[in-house]
Coordinates of C-alpha atoms in Angstrom, one line a residue:
M1 CA 5.0 -22.8 71.5
P2 CA 4.6 -26.5 72.6
D3 CA 7.6 -28.7 72.6
I4 CA 8.4 -30.3 69.3
T5 CA 8.3 -34.1 69.8
Q6 CA 9.4 -37.2 67.9
K7 CA 5.8 -38.0 66.9
P8 CA 3.6 -36.0 64.5
C9 CA 1.9 -33.4 66.5
L10 CA -0.4 -30.5 65.5
V11 CA 1.0 -27.1 66.5
R12 CA -1.4 -24.1 66.6
T13 CA -0.2 -21.0 64.9
G14 CA -1.7 -17.6 64.2
Q15 CA -3.2 -18.8 60.9
G16 CA -4.0 -22.5 61.5
F17 CA -2.1 -25.6 62.4
S18 CA 1.4 -26.6 61.5
L19 CA 2.8 -30.1 62.1
S20 CA 5.8 -31.0 64.1
Y21 CA 7.8 -34.2 63.6
R22 CA 11.3 -35.4 64.3
N23 CA 12.4 -32.1 65.9
R24 CA 11.2 -29.9 63.0
L25 CA 8.1 -28.1 61.8
L26 CA 6.8 -29.4 58.4
Y27 CA 4.9 -26.2 57.7
S28 CA 5.6 -22.6 58.6
K29 CA 4.9 -21.5 62.2
Y30 CA 3.4 -18.3 60.9
A31 CA 1.2 -19.2 57.9
P32 CA 1.2 -23.0 57.5
Q33 CA -0.8 -23.0 54.2
K34 CA 0.8 -20.1 52.5
A35 CA 3.8 -21.7 50.8
I36 CA 2.0 -24.7 49.3
V37 CA -1.0 -22.6 48.2
Q38 CA 1.4 -20.2 46.4
T39 CA 3.2 -23.2 44.8
V40 CA -0.1 -24.6 43.5
A41 CA -1.1 -21.1 42.2
R42 CA 2.1 -21.0 40.2
L43 CA 1.8 -24.6 39.0
T44 CA 0.9 -25.2 35.4
V45 CA -1.0 -28.4 35.1
L46 CA -1.7 -29.7 31.6
P47 CA -4.5 -32.2 30.8
H48 CA -3.7 -35.9 31.3
T49 CA -1.3 -35.4 34.1
L50 CA -0.6 -37.6 37.1
I51 CA 0.3 -35.4 40.0
L52 CA 2.4 -37.1 42.7
C53 CA 2.0 -35.3 46.0
A54 CA 5.1 -36.0 48.1
S55 CA 4.4 -36.2 51.8
P56 CA 0.9 -34.6 51.8
C57 CA 0.5 -34.7 55.6
L58 CA -2.4 -32.3 56.2
W59 CA -3.1 -31.9 52.5
Y60 CA -2.8 -28.2 52.5
G61 CA -3.3 -26.9 49.0
L62 CA -5.4 -29.8 47.8
S63 CA -8.6 -27.8 47.4
E64 CA -6.8 -25.2 45.3
L65 CA -5.2 -27.9 43.3
L66 CA -8.5 -29.7 42.6
A67 CA -10.0 -26.3 41.6
K68 CA -7.5 -25.8 38.8
L69 CA -7.2 -29.4 37.7
P70 CA -7.8 -30.0 34.0
A71 CA -9.7 -33.0 32.6
D72 CA -8.2 -36.5 32.9
C73 CA -5.8 -35.6 35.7
F74 CA -5.3 -37.5 39.0
V75 CA -3.7 -36.6 42.3
L76 CA -1.9 -39.4 44.0
G77 CA -0.4 -39.0 47.5
I78 CA 2.9 -40.8 48.3
E79 CA 4.3 -40.9 51.8
A80 CA 7.4 -42.9 52.8
D81 CA 7.2 -42.3 56.5
E82 CA 4.9 -44.6 58.5
N83 CA 3.9 -42.0 61.1
L84 CA 3.2 -39.3 58.5
H85 CA 1.3 -41.7 56.3
D86 CA -1.1 -42.3 59.2
V87 CA -1.6 -38.5 59.5
A88 CA -2.2 -38.1 55.8
A89 CA -4.6 -41.1 55.6
A90 CA -6.8 -39.8 58.5
E91 CA -6.8 -36.2 57.1
L92 CA -7.7 -37.5 53.6
R93 CA -10.7 -39.5 54.9
N94 CA -12.0 -36.3 56.5
I95 CA -11.5 -34.3 53.3
L96 CA -13.2 -36.9 51.1
A97 CA -16.2 -37.2 53.5
Q98 CA -16.6 -33.4 53.4
W99 CA -16.2 -33.3 49.6
Q100 CA -18.9 -36.0 49.3
V101 CA -21.3 -33.9 51.3
E102 CA -20.6 -30.7 49.3
H103 CA -20.3 -32.1 45.8
G104 CA -22.0 -35.5 45.9
D105 CA -19.1 -37.3 44.2
Q106 CA -15.5 -38.3 44.8
P107 CA -12.6 -36.1 43.7
P108 CA -9.7 -37.6 41.6
V109 CA -7.4 -38.1 44.6
A110 CA -6.0 -41.0 46.5
L111 CA -3.2 -42.0 48.9
L112 CA -1.0 -45.0 48.2
R113 CA -0.2 -47.2 51.1
R114 CA 3.3 -46.8 52.3
E115 CA 4.4 -50.3 51.4
E116 CA 3.1 -49.8 47.8
I117 CA 5.0 -46.7 46.8
L118 CA 8.0 -48.7 45.4
D119 CA 5.6 -50.6 43.1
I120 CA 4.5 -47.4 41.4
V121 CA 5.4 -48.7 37.9
E122 CA 3.2 -51.8 38.2
I123 CA 0.4 -49.8 39.9
I124 CA 0.3 -47.2 37.1
A125 CA 0.4 -50.0 34.4
A126 CA -2.4 -52.0 36.1
G127 CA -4.4 -48.9 37.1
R128 CA -4.9 -50.2 40.6
S129 CA -3.4 -51.5 43.8
Q130 CA -4.8 -53.0 47.0
S131 CA -5.5 -49.5 48.3
V132 CA -6.3 -47.3 45.2
S133 CA -7.8 -47.3 41.8
L134 CA -6.3 -45.1 39.1
P135 CA -7.4 -44.2 35.6
P136 CA -5.9 -46.5 32.9
I137 CA -2.4 -45.6 32.0
H138 CA -3.5 -44.3 28.5
S139 CA -5.3 -41.5 30.4
F140 CA -1.9 -39.9 31.3
R141 CA 0.7 -38.2 29.2
R142 CA 3.1 -37.2 32.0
A143 CA 3.7 -37.3 35.7
I144 CA 4.9 -34.4 37.9
L145 CA 6.1 -34.3 41.5
L146 CA 4.7 -31.8 43.9
E147 CA 6.3 -31.2 47.4
M148 CA 3.3 -30.8 49.8
S149 CA 5.2 -30.4 53.1
G150 CA 8.6 -30.4 54.7
G151 CA 8.2 -34.1 55.2
M152 CA 9.6 -34.6 51.7
A153 CA 13.1 -33.9 53.1
F154 CA 13.1 -37.1 55.1
H155 CA 13.1 -39.2 52.0
A156 CA 13.8 -36.7 49.2
D157 CA 15.9 -39.1 47.0
Q158 CA 13.2 -41.8 47.2
Y159 CA 10.5 -39.4 46.1
Q160 CA 12.6 -38.3 43.2
Q161 CA 13.2 -41.9 42.1
I162 CA 9.5 -42.7 42.4
A163 CA 8.6 -39.7 40.3
F164 CA 11.2 -40.6 37.7
A165 CA 9.9 -44.2 37.6
A166 CA 6.3 -43.0 37.1
E167 CA 7.3 -40.6 34.4
N168 CA 9.3 -43.3 32.7
A169 CA 6.4 -45.8 32.9
I170 CA 4.0 -43.4 31.2
A171 CA 6.6 -42.5 28.5
S172 CA 7.4 -46.2 27.9
F173 CA 3.7 -46.9 27.4
W174 CA 3.5 -44.3 24.7
K175 CA 6.8 -45.3 23.1
N176 CA 5.5 -48.9 23.0
R177 CA 2.2 -47.6 21.5
I178 CA 4.2 -45.9 18.7
T179 CA 6.1 -49.2 18.0
L180 CA 2.8 -51.2 18.1
T181 CA 1.1 -48.7 15.8
K182 CA 4.0 -49.2 13.3
L183 CA 4.6 -52.9 13.7
G184 CA 1.9 -54.4 15.9
R185 CA 0.0 -55.8 12.9
L186 CA 3.1 -57.4 11.6
F187 CA 4.0 -58.8 15.0
S188 CA 0.6 -60.5 15.3
R189 CA 0.6 -61.9 11.7
N190 CA 4.1 -63.3 12.3
V191 CA 3.0 -65.0 15.5
L192 CA 0.2 -66.7 13.6
R193 CA 2.5 -67.8 10.7
N194 CA 5.2 -69.1 13.0
L195 CA 2.7 -70.9 15.2
A196 CA 2.0 -73.2 12.3
A197 CA 5.7 -74.3 12.4
L198 CA 5.9 -74.6 16.2
P199 CA 5.1 -78.4 16.3
R200 CA 8.0 -79.1 13.9
S201 CA 10.5 -77.0 15.9
V202 CA 12.8 -78.0 18.7
P203 CA 11.8 -76.8 22.3
L204 CA 14.2 -74.3 23.7
A205 CA 14.5 -76.4 26.9
S206 CA 16.5 -78.9 24.9
F207 CA 19.3 -76.4 24.5
L208 CA 19.4 -74.7 27.9
K209 CA 22.5 -75.4 30.0
S210 CA 24.0 -77.5 27.2
V211 CA 27.1 -75.5 26.3
D212 CA 30.3 -76.3 28.3
R213 CA 32.7 -74.2 26.2
P214 CA 33.3 -70.4 26.2
I215 CA 30.6 -68.6 24.3
V216 CA 31.2 -65.6 22.1
V217 CA 28.2 -63.4 21.2
F218 CA 28.7 -61.4 18.0
G219 CA 26.8 -58.2 17.2
A220 CA 27.3 -56.2 13.9
G221 CA 29.1 -53.2 15.3
E222 CA 32.6 -52.2 14.3
S223 CA 34.2 -54.0 17.2
A224 CA 33.1 -57.4 15.7
G225 CA 35.4 -56.9 12.7
Q226 CA 38.3 -55.9 15.0
T227 CA 37.7 -59.1 17.1
I228 CA 37.7 -61.3 14.1
A229 CA 40.9 -59.7 12.7
E230 CA 42.8 -60.1 16.0
T231 CA 41.8 -63.7 16.7
P232 CA 43.6 -66.6 14.9
H233 CA 41.1 -68.2 12.6
D234 CA 41.5 -71.8 13.9
T235 CA 40.7 -70.6 17.4
W236 CA 37.0 -70.2 16.6
K237 CA 36.6 -74.0 16.2
S238 CA 37.0 -74.4 19.9
Y239 CA 34.3 -71.9 20.9
F240 CA 30.6 -71.7 20.8
V241 CA 29.7 -68.8 18.5
L242 CA 26.3 -67.2 18.9
A243 CA 25.5 -64.3 16.4
V244 CA 22.7 -61.8 15.9
D245 CA 21.4 -62.2 12.4
A246 CA 22.8 -58.9 11.2
A247 CA 26.3 -60.3 12.0
L248 CA 25.8 -63.5 10.1
P249 CA 27.2 -62.4 6.7
V250 CA 30.3 -60.9 8.5
L251 CA 31.1 -64.2 10.1
V252 CA 30.4 -66.4 7.0
A253 CA 32.5 -64.1 4.8
N254 CA 35.4 -64.7 7.2
G255 CA 35.0 -68.4 7.2
I256 CA 33.3 -68.6 10.6
V257 CA 30.0 -70.6 10.7
P258 CA 28.3 -69.7 13.9
H259 CA 26.7 -72.5 16.0
A260 CA 23.5 -70.5 16.4
V261 CA 21.9 -67.3 15.3
V262 CA 19.3 -65.2 17.1
A263 CA 16.5 -63.7 15.0
V264 CA 13.9 -61.2 16.4
E265 CA 13.4 -58.8 13.5
S266 CA 9.9 -58.9 12.0
Q267 CA 10.5 -57.0 8.8
L268 CA 11.6 -58.0 5.3
A269 CA 14.9 -56.1 5.4
I270 CA 16.6 -58.6 7.7
E271 CA 16.5 -61.3 5.0
K272 CA 19.5 -59.7 3.3
A273 CA 21.6 -61.0 6.3
Y274 CA 20.9 -64.6 5.3
I275 CA 22.2 -64.4 1.7
G276 CA 24.7 -67.1 1.2
C277 CA 23.7 -69.1 4.2
T278 CA 21.4 -71.7 2.6
G279 CA 22.5 -75.2 3.6
L280 CA 24.6 -74.1 6.6
D281 CA 24.1 -76.1 9.7
I282 CA 23.2 -73.3 12.0
T283 CA 20.6 -73.5 14.8
L284 CA 18.2 -70.6 14.7
F285 CA 16.6 -69.1 17.9
A286 CA 13.7 -67.2 16.4
D287 CA 11.2 -65.0 18.2
L288 CA 7.6 -66.1 17.5
S289 CA 7.0 -62.6 16.2
S290 CA 10.0 -62.6 13.9
R291 CA 9.8 -62.9 10.1
R292 CA 8.6 -66.3 9.2
Q293 CA 10.7 -66.7 6.1
V294 CA 14.1 -66.5 7.8
T295 CA 13.6 -69.9 9.3
A296 CA 14.0 -71.5 5.9
H297 CA 17.3 -69.8 5.1
T298 CA 19.5 -72.2 7.1
A299 CA 19.6 -76.0 7.4
G300 CA 19.8 -76.2 11.2
A301 CA 17.2 -76.7 13.8
V302 CA 14.7 -73.9 14.6
S303 CA 13.9 -73.2 18.2
Y304 CA 11.3 -70.5 19.1
I305 CA 11.3 -68.0 21.9
A306 CA 8.6 -65.5 22.8
S307 CA 9.1 -61.9 23.8
Q308 CA 6.1 -60.2 25.3
F309 CA 5.6 -57.4 22.8
A310 CA 2.2 -56.6 24.3
D311 CA 0.1 -57.5 27.3
T312 CA -2.8 -59.2 25.6
R313 CA -5.4 -61.9 26.2
F314 CA -4.5 -63.3 22.8
L315 CA -1.0 -64.2 23.9
A316 CA -2.3 -65.2 27.3
D317 CA -4.6 -67.7 25.6
L318 CA -1.7 -69.2 23.7
R319 CA 0.2 -69.6 26.9
A320 CA -2.7 -71.3 28.6
R321 CA -2.9 -73.7 25.7
G322 CA 0.8 -74.5 26.0
L323 CA 1.5 -72.9 22.6
L324 CA 3.7 -70.0 23.7
P325 CA 7.4 -70.8 23.8
P326 CA 9.5 -69.8 26.8
D327 CA 9.4 -66.1 27.5
V328 CA 12.5 -63.9 27.2
P329 CA 12.5 -60.4 28.5
A330 CA 11.3 -57.7 26.1
L331 CA 14.8 -56.2 25.8
G332 CA 14.2 -54.3 22.6
S333 CA 17.6 -55.2 21.0
V334 CA 18.6 -58.4 19.4
G335 CA 22.1 -58.0 20.9
L336 CA 20.6 -58.0 24.4
T337 CA 18.4 -61.0 23.6
A338 CA 21.4 -62.9 22.3
T339 CA 23.3 -62.2 25.5
Y340 CA 20.4 -63.3 27.6
L341 CA 20.2 -66.6 25.6
A342 CA 24.0 -67.1 25.9
L343 CA 23.9 -66.9 29.6
N344 CA 21.1 -69.5 29.7
L345 CA 22.8 -71.8 27.2
R346 CA 26.0 -72.2 29.2
A347 CA 26.2 -75.3 31.4
T348 CA 27.2 -73.4 34.5
A349 CA 28.0 -69.9 35.5
A350 CA 31.6 -70.8 35.4
V351 CA 31.5 -70.9 31.6
P352 CA 32.7 -67.5 30.3
V353 CA 30.5 -65.5 27.9
Y354 CA 32.1 -62.8 25.7
V355 CA 30.3 -60.1 23.7
T356 CA 31.7 -58.1 20.8
G357 CA 30.0 -56.0 18.2
L358 CA 27.5 -54.7 20.7
D359 CA 28.8 -51.1 20.4
F360 CA 25.5 -49.2 20.5
S361 CA 27.4 -46.5 18.7
F362 CA 29.6 -45.9 15.6
S363 CA 32.3 -43.8 14.2
P364 CA 31.4 -41.3 11.5
G365 CA 30.9 -43.1 8.2
A366 CA 30.7 -46.7 9.6
T367 CA 27.4 -47.7 11.2
H368 CA 28.2 -51.4 11.0
T369 CA 31.3 -53.5 10.6
R370 CA 32.5 -54.3 7.2
G371 CA 30.6 -57.2 5.6
A372 CA 27.3 -56.5 7.4
S373 CA 24.3 -56.3 5.0
A374 CA 23.9 -52.6 5.8
H375 CA 27.6 -51.9 4.8
T376 CA 27.2 -54.1 1.6
A377 CA 24.1 -52.2 0.6
R378 CA 25.9 -48.9 0.8
L379 CA 28.7 -50.3 -1.3
I380 CA 26.2 -51.5 -4.0
A381 CA 24.4 -48.2 -4.1
A382 CA 27.5 -45.9 -3.9
N383 CA 27.9 -43.3 -6.5
R384 CA 29.4 -39.8 -6.9
L385 CA 26.5 -38.3 -4.8
M386 CA 26.3 -41.0 -2.2
P387 CA 29.6 -42.4 -0.9
A388 CA 29.9 -45.9 0.6
A389 CA 30.7 -44.3 3.9
N390 CA 27.5 -43.5 5.7
Y391 CA 28.4 -40.1 7.1
D392 CA 24.8 -38.8 7.1
A393 CA 23.9 -41.2 10.0
A394 CA 26.2 -39.2 12.3
F395 CA 24.4 -36.0 11.6
R396 CA 20.8 -37.2 11.6
P397 CA 18.3 -35.6 14.1
G398 CA 19.0 -37.0 17.6
A399 CA 22.6 -38.1 16.9
R400 CA 25.2 -36.9 19.2
F401 CA 28.9 -37.5 20.0
V402 CA 29.9 -38.9 23.4
P403 CA 32.9 -40.5 25.0
G404 CA 33.3 -44.2 24.2
K405 CA 35.7 -47.0 25.0
N406 CA 38.1 -45.9 22.4
G407 CA 37.5 -42.2 22.2
I408 CA 34.6 -40.1 20.9
V409 CA 31.8 -42.0 19.2
C410 CA 28.4 -41.2 17.7
T411 CA 25.2 -42.5 19.2
D412 CA 21.6 -41.6 19.6
K413 CA 18.9 -41.8 22.3
A414 CA 17.8 -45.3 21.3
L415 CA 21.3 -46.8 21.0
S416 CA 22.6 -45.3 24.2
G417 CA 19.4 -46.5 25.9
Y418 CA 20.2 -50.0 24.9
A419 CA 23.7 -49.6 26.4
R420 CA 22.3 -48.5 29.7
Q421 CA 19.8 -51.3 29.6
F422 CA 22.6 -53.8 29.0
A423 CA 24.5 -52.5 32.0
G424 CA 21.4 -52.6 34.2
F425 CA 20.3 -56.0 33.1
F426 CA 23.7 -57.8 32.8
G427 CA 26.0 -55.8 35.0
S428 CA 25.9 -58.4 37.8
A429 CA 26.2 -61.4 35.5
E430 CA 29.0 -63.8 36.5
N431 CA 31.8 -64.4 33.9
L432 CA 30.4 -62.0 31.3
F433 CA 33.1 -60.0 29.5
D434 CA 33.2 -57.3 26.8
L435 CA 35.6 -58.1 24.0
G436 CA 34.7 -55.1 22.0
K437 CA 37.3 -52.3 21.7
S438 CA 35.0 -49.7 20.4
G439 CA 31.6 -48.4 21.3
L440 CA 29.9 -47.4 24.5
A441 CA 30.8 -49.0 27.9
L442 CA 28.5 -51.9 28.7
G443 CA 29.0 -51.9 32.5
I444 CA 30.7 -55.3 32.5
A445 CA 34.4 -56.3 32.8
R446 CA 36.4 -55.9 29.7
A447 CA 38.7 -58.6 28.2
D448 CA 41.5 -58.1 25.7
A449 CA 41.1 -61.7 24.3
I450 CA 39.0 -64.7 24.7
A451 CA 40.1 -67.4 27.2
D452 CA 42.0 -70.5 26.1
A453 CA 40.0 -73.5 25.1
P454 CA 41.1 -77.0 24.2
P455 CA 42.2 -77.0 20.5
V456 CA 39.5 -79.3 19.3
A457 CA 36.4 -78.5 17.2
Y458 CA 33.3 -77.7 19.2
P459 CA 30.5 -79.8 17.8
R460 CA 27.3 -78.3 16.5
I461 CA 24.5 -78.3 19.0
K462 CA 22.1 -81.1 18.3
S463 CA 18.8 -82.0 19.7
E464 CA 16.5 -84.8 18.7
A465 CA 13.7 -83.4 20.9
T466 CA 10.5 -82.3 19.3
Y467 CA 7.1 -81.2 20.5
T468 CA 4.5 -83.9 21.1
D469 CA 1.6 -84.6 18.9
N470 CA -0.6 -82.9 21.4
V471 CA 1.0 -79.6 20.4
Q472 CA 0.0 -80.1 16.8
Q473 CA -3.5 -80.9 17.9
A474 CA -3.6 -77.8 20.0
V475 CA -2.4 -75.6 17.2
D476 CA -5.0 -77.1 14.8
A477 CA -7.7 -76.5 17.5
F478 CA -6.6 -72.9 18.0
F479 CA -6.7 -72.1 14.3
A480 CA -10.1 -73.7 13.9
Q481 CA -11.4 -71.7 16.9
E482 CA -10.0 -68.4 15.5
N483 CA -11.3 -69.1 12.0
A484 CA -14.8 -69.6 13.4
A485 CA -14.6 -66.6 15.7
L486 CA -13.5 -64.3 12.9
E487 CA -16.2 -65.6 10.5
R488 CA -18.7 -64.9 13.2
L489 CA -17.3 -61.4 13.8
K490 CA -17.5 -60.7 10.1
S491 CA -21.1 -61.7 10.0
L492 CA -22.0 -59.7 13.0
L493 CA -20.3 -56.6 11.7
M494 CA -21.9 -56.9 8.3
H495 CA -25.4 -58.1 9.1
G496 CA -26.0 -57.1 12.7
D497 CA -29.4 -58.2 14.1
R498 CA -30.1 -60.3 11.0
V499 CA -27.5 -62.9 12.3
K500 CA -28.9 -65.7 14.4
S501 CA -28.8 -64.7 18.1
T502 CA -26.7 -66.5 20.7
G503 CA -28.6 -65.0 23.7
M504 CA -26.6 -61.8 23.7
T505 CA -27.1 -58.5 21.9
V506 CA -24.9 -57.9 18.8
R507 CA -22.9 -55.4 20.7
E508 CA -22.2 -57.7 23.6
E509 CA -21.2 -60.6 21.4
I510 CA -18.9 -58.3 19.3
A511 CA -17.3 -57.1 22.5
Q512 CA -16.8 -60.6 23.8
L513 CA -15.2 -61.8 20.6
L514 CA -12.9 -58.8 20.3
A515 CA -11.8 -58.9 23.9
R516 CA -9.7 -62.1 23.2
R517 CA -8.4 -61.1 19.8
E518 CA -6.4 -57.9 20.3
Y519 CA -4.4 -58.7 17.2
L520 CA -7.3 -57.2 15.1
Y521 CA -6.8 -53.8 16.6
L522 CA -3.6 -53.7 18.6
H523 CA -1.9 -51.6 15.9
F524 CA -4.7 -49.0 15.8
P525 CA -3.6 -45.6 17.3
D526 CA -6.4 -46.1 19.8
G527 CA -5.8 -49.9 20.1
Y528 CA -5.1 -49.8 23.8
Q529 CA -8.8 -50.2 24.3
C530 CA -11.7 -52.1 22.7
N531 CA -14.3 -49.4 22.0
V532 CA -17.3 -51.2 20.4
D533 CA -19.3 -48.0 20.8
D534 CA -17.1 -46.3 18.2
L535 CA -18.3 -46.9 14.7
S536 CA -15.0 -45.9 13.2
F537 CA -13.3 -48.5 15.4
L538 CA -15.6 -51.2 14.2
K539 CA -15.2 -50.3 10.6
R540 CA -11.4 -50.6 11.0
V541 CA -11.8 -54.0 12.7
R542 CA -13.9 -55.2 9.9
S543 CA -11.2 -54.3 7.3
E544 CA -8.6 -56.3 9.3
I545 CA -10.6 -59.5 9.6
D546 CA -10.0 -60.5 6.0
F547 CA -6.2 -60.2 6.3
F548 CA -6.1 -62.3 9.5
L549 CA -8.6 -64.9 8.1
K550 CA -6.3 -65.4 5.2
D551 CA -3.2 -65.8 7.4
I552 CA -5.1 -68.3 9.7
Q553 CA -6.4 -70.4 6.8
R554 CA -3.0 -70.5 5.2
A555 CA -1.3 -71.4 8.4
A556 CA -3.8 -74.1 9.2
A557 CA -3.3 -75.7 5.8
R558 CA 0.5 -76.2 6.3

């Protein structure tokens, strides 16, 4: 047998060629194709699967894989080694040329460039990279990793991480679709309603890097009540208190008026948290997709933020017009959003930020700290059959008991996911401390008490800055444009060819108008695409137009 070299080299065997590289054979020296062919034969591939072929090298087993591939699947080769990538690329070119001759088309297979494999999430989301084109992400339901050669051993951990990232990207897309199906319509309507108030709000830039005192971020978990009880009341006057809206009644009931509140919730239920807060001088940082009515419950300034709840041309158009407030990451949890804002409000990184009440778990019977609206609602509804303690939450589907900072606590997949996301996003933040004595670990340093601050009242944050008149004009122009576009869509869908032509077919004009107005169908189960060839889709769009026309006309009249 020839000497095994440090460069990829074909090695003839009794049943074909093996490949030698870095002092090892990457296929058997007796039957090079046998192992991978048997693996493919045993492989169960469901429809809508992205198959990641790790270190494909000579692409043995590809023909057998393509032969059993169900509909809407795709084979994507990933190779982390530069030399082996060159081998795989050359071999794939030969295979595709032969396939074209025999079948007259191109098979659903491609090889990522080596420098692109770490961008797998972005590539799957976009459906393309500089080297390959993939089916759109909604074509996939899962991703699986297939070891194609012994070359996988050179970068085994990296391949596993890439596969995990790909699987997570696809799962996240469908989780987001579920959220948008439930709430996407409400998100879009809230954006339009809040947009009317944007010119009268205070730009977020006026508040950034303006706080030079320690900041305490309050969530509504059990640890918030513990922190309040253990801290002398007069101490809070010297600190900047930033609360999630669910924690607002807890603080007010204890005589603490926070300097600012963060609101991202879009639904009616959150308004209970603002009971008793009318007239309080509290700055409200509100997401543009949050419930419009909450901005009227306090007497302080309102400053809008924007979380990217969906990648749409509708939001991109608002950004291009200068009507989209500063972006904040789509963190999913108001507690994470509040922490992100706190880190950006402080004057320098030397200003400490403390978090409490961000437990992402609870003890049996107590899902929130005492005084939170959820706890108060249980007290009001309590009777012999339903006690005030919410024990049923600890035994709902998906709930589980895990070790926490103070012993065993109850959590679920969503809550524990937020805790992991907090640790990943804020774990390296400077001077960020966890005051909470209960709940899941947040991956940051813990503090028993807040740092000393000068014993003087910290002033309310004030800003006289406002948006310019140009913003009001841009808002008015946007509403006028959308009103005209929706009226035109309505006419096209109702009367078709009887409507005066604009030089396009009815179908082309409908597609053009809908492409920039995803808010009309974003919440449809199939709202990830604009299918103007589907009569059912168009009928559903027609039913949505009246709702959004009413919202736009009311917003424009304010």
